């Protein structure tokens, strides 16, 4: 058409935001970074719930040099939830265009509180034991177990229940140690008390049957 075509420069996200759980009052981070072969550095902006965020005079939220969105402290209450929502990162290079990242949801939970924690126990070889751990329901997916301060690898014999408790079946001498339940999320973690599990040899004597855990009365909201 009589004019030279502009060469196209590859332009992509090296990191995109992911669904994140934040703790009320703590810091939070939504990652984003873009790369281009062009000489001009990409300008990063953020959208919340589909609308561009105005962060110029915001002392609580700001964009880091790499493009990530950082929250000094997350605000969340029954009637004020300014941070919870869906976020998207938009990178722009003048005369080249804009690209939009995947959307990511920032959810906010209260401070982790352990309603029940593991307690010291003694179990016979080959028997079973339940180590208690009960936290806020929205934090259960972020709980894991540690043995002697090392992450516990679950298997068919070591099972974490949907509520967070750990079941140890067919106990062996290798199961002896210090156990704790850990709640993890971006930027912070909280651990339960540590409890010693001791393994004792089976004596061969007949032992009476006993319940490891018994049902207790509970009240739940519909859908919980």
Short mmCIF file of C-alpha atoms in Angstrom, two decimals:
data_model
loop_
_atom_site.label_atom_id
_atom_site.label_comp_id
_atom_site.label_asym_id
_atom_site.label_seq_id
_atom_site.Cartn_x
_atom_site.Cartn_y
_atom_site.Cartn_z
CA UNK A 1 0.00 0.00 0.00
CA UNK A 2 3.00 2.24 -0.30
CA UNK A 3 4.07 2.20 3.38
CA UNK A 4 6.55 -0.13 5.04
CA UNK A 5 4.99 -2.71 7.34
CA UNK A 6 5.87 -2.37 11.01
CA UNK A 7 7.85 -5.40 12.24
CA UNK A 8 5.95 -7.38 14.88
CA UNK A 9 7.66 -7.89 18.22
CA UNK A 10 6.70 -10.96 20.27
CA UNK A 11 4.90 -9.91 23.45
CA UNK A 12 3.78 -12.30 26.21
CA UNK A 13 3.26 -12.85 29.94
CA UNK A 14 6.05 -14.65 31.75
CA UNK A 15 3.93 -14.83 34.93
CA UNK A 16 0.16 -14.53 35.29
CA UNK A 17 -1.91 -14.14 38.46
CA UNK A 18 -3.37 -17.23 40.12
CA UNK A 19 -6.31 -17.75 42.46
CA UNK A 20 -5.08 -16.69 45.88
CA UNK A 21 -6.30 -16.94 49.46
CA UNK A 22 -5.34 -13.96 51.61
CA UNK A 23 -5.64 -13.55 55.37
CA UNK A 24 -7.51 -10.50 56.63
CA UNK A 25 -5.01 -7.90 57.88
CA UNK A 26 -2.00 -9.63 56.27
CA UNK A 27 -0.16 -8.73 53.08
CA UNK A 28 -1.04 -10.34 49.75
CA UNK A 29 0.54 -10.59 46.32
CA UNK A 30 -0.89 -11.20 42.85
CA UNK A 31 1.96 -11.99 40.45
CA UNK A 32 2.23 -10.60 36.93
CA UNK A 33 5.14 -9.99 34.58
CA UNK A 34 5.34 -9.43 30.83
CA UNK A 35 8.18 -9.66 28.29
CA UNK A 36 8.66 -8.19 24.84
CA UNK A 37 11.45 -8.17 22.29
CA UNK A 38 10.65 -4.50 21.74
CA UNK A 39 12.94 -1.87 23.23
CA UNK A 40 10.06 -0.31 25.18
CA UNK A 41 9.14 -1.85 28.54
CA UNK A 42 5.53 -2.90 28.94
CA UNK A 43 3.27 -0.74 31.10
CA UNK A 44 1.32 -2.84 33.59
CA UNK A 45 -2.18 -1.99 34.79
CA UNK A 46 -4.65 -4.02 36.81
CA UNK A 47 -8.39 -4.59 36.52
CA UNK A 48 -10.62 -5.58 39.41
CA UNK A 49 -13.98 -7.08 38.55
CA UNK A 50 -13.53 -5.85 34.97
CA UNK A 51 -12.69 -2.20 35.79
CA UNK A 52 -9.23 -0.60 35.71
CA UNK A 53 -7.94 0.18 39.19
CA UNK A 54 -6.82 3.71 40.09
CA UNK A 55 -3.76 3.23 42.31
CA UNK A 56 -1.99 6.59 41.99
CA UNK A 57 -2.86 7.79 45.52
CA UNK A 58 -3.51 4.37 47.02
CA UNK A 59 -1.20 3.89 50.03
CA UNK A 60 -2.37 0.34 50.69
CA UNK A 61 -2.08 -1.22 47.22
CA UNK A 62 0.58 -0.63 44.59
CA UNK A 63 2.19 -2.20 41.55
CA UNK A 64 5.71 -3.57 42.01
CA UNK A 65 8.45 -2.96 39.42
CA UNK A 66 7.87 -6.38 37.83
CA UNK A 67 4.13 -5.67 37.44
CA UNK A 68 2.81 -7.66 40.41
CA UNK A 69 0.06 -6.18 42.57
CA UNK A 70 0.98 -5.92 46.25
CA UNK A 71 -1.44 -5.34 49.15
CA UNK A 72 0.22 -3.92 52.31
CA UNK A 73 -2.68 -5.30 54.32
CA UNK A 74 -5.91 -6.86 53.15
CA UNK A 75 -9.14 -5.19 54.28
CA UNK A 76 -12.18 -7.38 54.82
CA UNK A 77 -15.23 -7.07 57.04
CA UNK A 78 -18.89 -8.04 56.94
CA UNK A 79 -19.91 -4.81 55.22
CA UNK A 80 -16.66 -3.75 53.52
CA UNK A 81 -14.85 -6.13 51.15
CA UNK A 82 -12.77 -3.86 48.89
CA UNK A 83 -10.09 -6.45 48.09
CA UNK A 84 -12.03 -9.64 47.47
CA UNK A 85 -12.85 -10.13 43.81
CA UNK A 86 -11.56 -11.07 40.37
CA UNK A 87 -8.32 -9.53 39.10
CA UNK A 88 -6.68 -9.30 35.68
CA UNK A 89 -3.31 -7.92 34.62
CA UNK A 90 -3.11 -5.81 31.42
CA UNK A 91 0.26 -5.11 29.75
CA UNK A 92 0.56 -2.36 27.13
CA UNK A 93 3.35 -1.26 24.80
CA UNK A 94 2.62 1.92 22.85
CA UNK A 95 2.39 1.42 19.08
CA UNK A 96 2.33 -2.35 19.65
CA UNK A 97 -0.83 -3.09 21.63
CA UNK A 98 -2.12 -4.63 24.84
CA UNK A 99 -2.44 -8.15 26.16
CA UNK A 100 -4.62 -9.32 29.05
CA UNK A 101 -3.72 -12.06 31.50
CA UNK A 102 -5.97 -14.80 32.78
CA UNK A 103 -8.35 -13.74 35.53
CA UNK A 104 -7.60 -14.73 39.11
CA UNK A 105 -9.79 -14.60 42.19
CA UNK A 106 -8.57 -13.15 45.47
CA UNK A 107 -10.48 -14.65 48.39
CA UNK A 108 -10.11 -13.47 51.97
CA UNK A 109 -10.26 -15.57 55.13
CA UNK A 110 -10.04 -14.70 58.80
CA UNK A 111 -6.93 -15.37 60.86
CA UNK A 112 -6.29 -19.11 61.24
CA UNK A 113 -7.65 -20.47 64.51
CA UNK A 114 -7.27 -24.06 65.63
CA UNK A 115 -10.49 -25.35 67.19
CA UNK A 116 -8.67 -28.61 67.92
CA UNK A 117 -5.00 -29.54 67.78
CA UNK A 118 -3.00 -32.77 67.90
CA UNK A 119 -2.26 -34.15 71.37
CA UNK A 120 0.46 -36.58 72.54
CA UNK A 121 -0.46 -40.22 71.97
CA UNK A 122 0.88 -43.74 72.28
CA UNK A 123 -0.12 -46.35 69.72
CA UNK A 124 0.70 -50.06 69.42
CA UNK A 125 2.45 -51.41 66.34
CA UNK A 126 -0.12 -52.19 63.67
CA UNK A 127 -2.86 -50.12 65.31
CA UNK A 128 -4.37 -46.81 64.16
CA UNK A 129 -4.31 -43.26 65.50
CA UNK A 130 -6.15 -40.03 64.67
CA UNK A 131 -4.27 -36.74 65.09
CA UNK A 132 -6.74 -33.86 65.48
CA UNK A 133 -6.64 -30.61 63.49
CA UNK A 134 -9.66 -28.36 63.07
CA UNK A 135 -9.40 -24.88 61.53
CA UNK A 136 -11.69 -22.33 59.87
CA UNK A 137 -13.61 -24.20 57.15
CA UNK A 138 -12.34 -21.91 54.36
CA UNK A 139 -8.74 -22.71 55.35
CA UNK A 140 -9.03 -26.52 55.34
CA UNK A 141 -7.81 -26.79 51.70
CA UNK A 142 -4.63 -24.97 52.77
CA UNK A 143 -3.72 -27.29 55.65
CA UNK A 144 -0.98 -29.90 55.59
CA UNK A 145 0.85 -32.06 58.13
CA UNK A 146 4.47 -32.10 59.21
CA UNK A 147 6.42 -34.78 61.05
CA UNK A 148 9.60 -33.62 62.79
CA UNK A 149 9.24 -30.25 60.96
CA UNK A 150 9.31 -31.97 57.53
CA UNK A 151 6.30 -32.10 55.21
CA UNK A 152 4.50 -35.42 55.63
CA UNK A 153 3.96 -37.34 52.41
CA UNK A 154 0.46 -38.81 52.42
CA UNK A 155 -0.29 -42.30 51.12
CA UNK A 156 -2.81 -45.11 51.52
CA UNK A 157 -1.71 -45.53 55.16
CA UNK A 158 -1.38 -41.82 56.06
CA UNK A 159 -4.61 -40.05 55.15
CA UNK A 160 -5.74 -36.48 55.79
CA UNK A 161 -9.49 -36.32 56.33
CA UNK A 162 -11.64 -33.62 54.65
CA UNK A 163 -11.84 -31.79 57.98
CA UNK A 164 -8.05 -31.68 58.36
CA UNK A 165 -7.37 -34.52 60.84
CA UNK A 166 -4.64 -37.07 60.09
CA UNK A 167 -5.32 -40.81 60.26
CA UNK A 168 -2.33 -43.11 60.73
CA UNK A 169 -3.20 -46.73 59.96
CA UNK A 170 -1.14 -49.87 60.61
CA UNK A 171 1.38 -47.87 62.65
CA UNK A 172 5.06 -48.70 62.29
CA UNK A 173 8.14 -47.63 64.25
CA UNK A 174 8.89 -45.10 61.49
CA UNK A 175 5.71 -43.21 62.43
CA UNK A 176 7.11 -42.16 65.82
CA UNK A 177 7.88 -38.45 66.03
CA UNK A 178 6.54 -34.92 66.50
CA UNK A 179 3.45 -34.02 64.49
CA UNK A 180 1.90 -30.66 63.77
CA UNK A 181 -0.78 -29.26 61.46
CA UNK A 182 0.21 -26.25 59.32
CA UNK A 183 -2.03 -23.71 57.58
CA UNK A 184 -0.25 -22.20 54.58
CA UNK A 185 -1.11 -19.40 52.18
CA UNK A 186 0.71 -16.64 50.39
CA UNK A 187 2.89 -14.63 52.73
CA UNK A 188 2.13 -16.36 56.01
CA UNK A 189 1.61 -19.68 57.76
CA UNK A 190 0.44 -20.79 61.18
CA UNK A 191 1.25 -24.02 62.97
CA UNK A 192 -0.64 -25.99 65.61
CA UNK A 193 0.95 -27.28 68.78
CA UNK A 194 3.37 -30.15 68.24
CA UNK A 195 2.39 -33.55 69.61
CA UNK A 196 4.63 -36.55 70.23
CA UNK A 197 3.48 -39.86 68.81
CA UNK A 198 5.09 -42.88 70.45
CA UNK A 199 4.98 -46.39 69.01
CA UNK A 200 5.08 -49.33 71.44
CA UNK A 201 5.44 -53.02 70.57
CA UNK A 202 2.41 -55.27 70.54
CA UNK A 203 2.48 -57.41 73.70
CA UNK A 204 0.18 -60.11 72.40
CA UNK A 205 -2.27 -59.50 75.23
CA UNK A 206 -5.89 -59.08 74.22
CA UNK A 207 -6.84 -55.40 74.40
CA UNK A 208 -10.37 -54.11 74.73
CA UNK A 209 -11.79 -52.22 71.78
CA UNK A 210 -11.83 -48.46 72.15
CA UNK A 211 -12.99 -45.55 70.01
CA UNK A 212 -10.30 -43.27 68.57
CA UNK A 213 -12.87 -40.55 67.79
CA UNK A 214 -16.54 -40.39 68.68
CA UNK A 215 -19.27 -38.26 67.09
CA UNK A 216 -20.16 -34.98 68.77
CA UNK A 217 -23.13 -32.67 68.25
CA UNK A 218 -22.54 -29.93 65.67
CA UNK A 219 -24.49 -27.09 64.06
CA UNK A 220 -23.80 -26.24 60.41
CA UNK A 221 -25.04 -23.68 57.86
CA UNK A 222 -26.86 -25.14 54.84
CA UNK A 223 -24.34 -25.92 52.12
CA UNK A 224 -21.40 -26.29 54.50
#
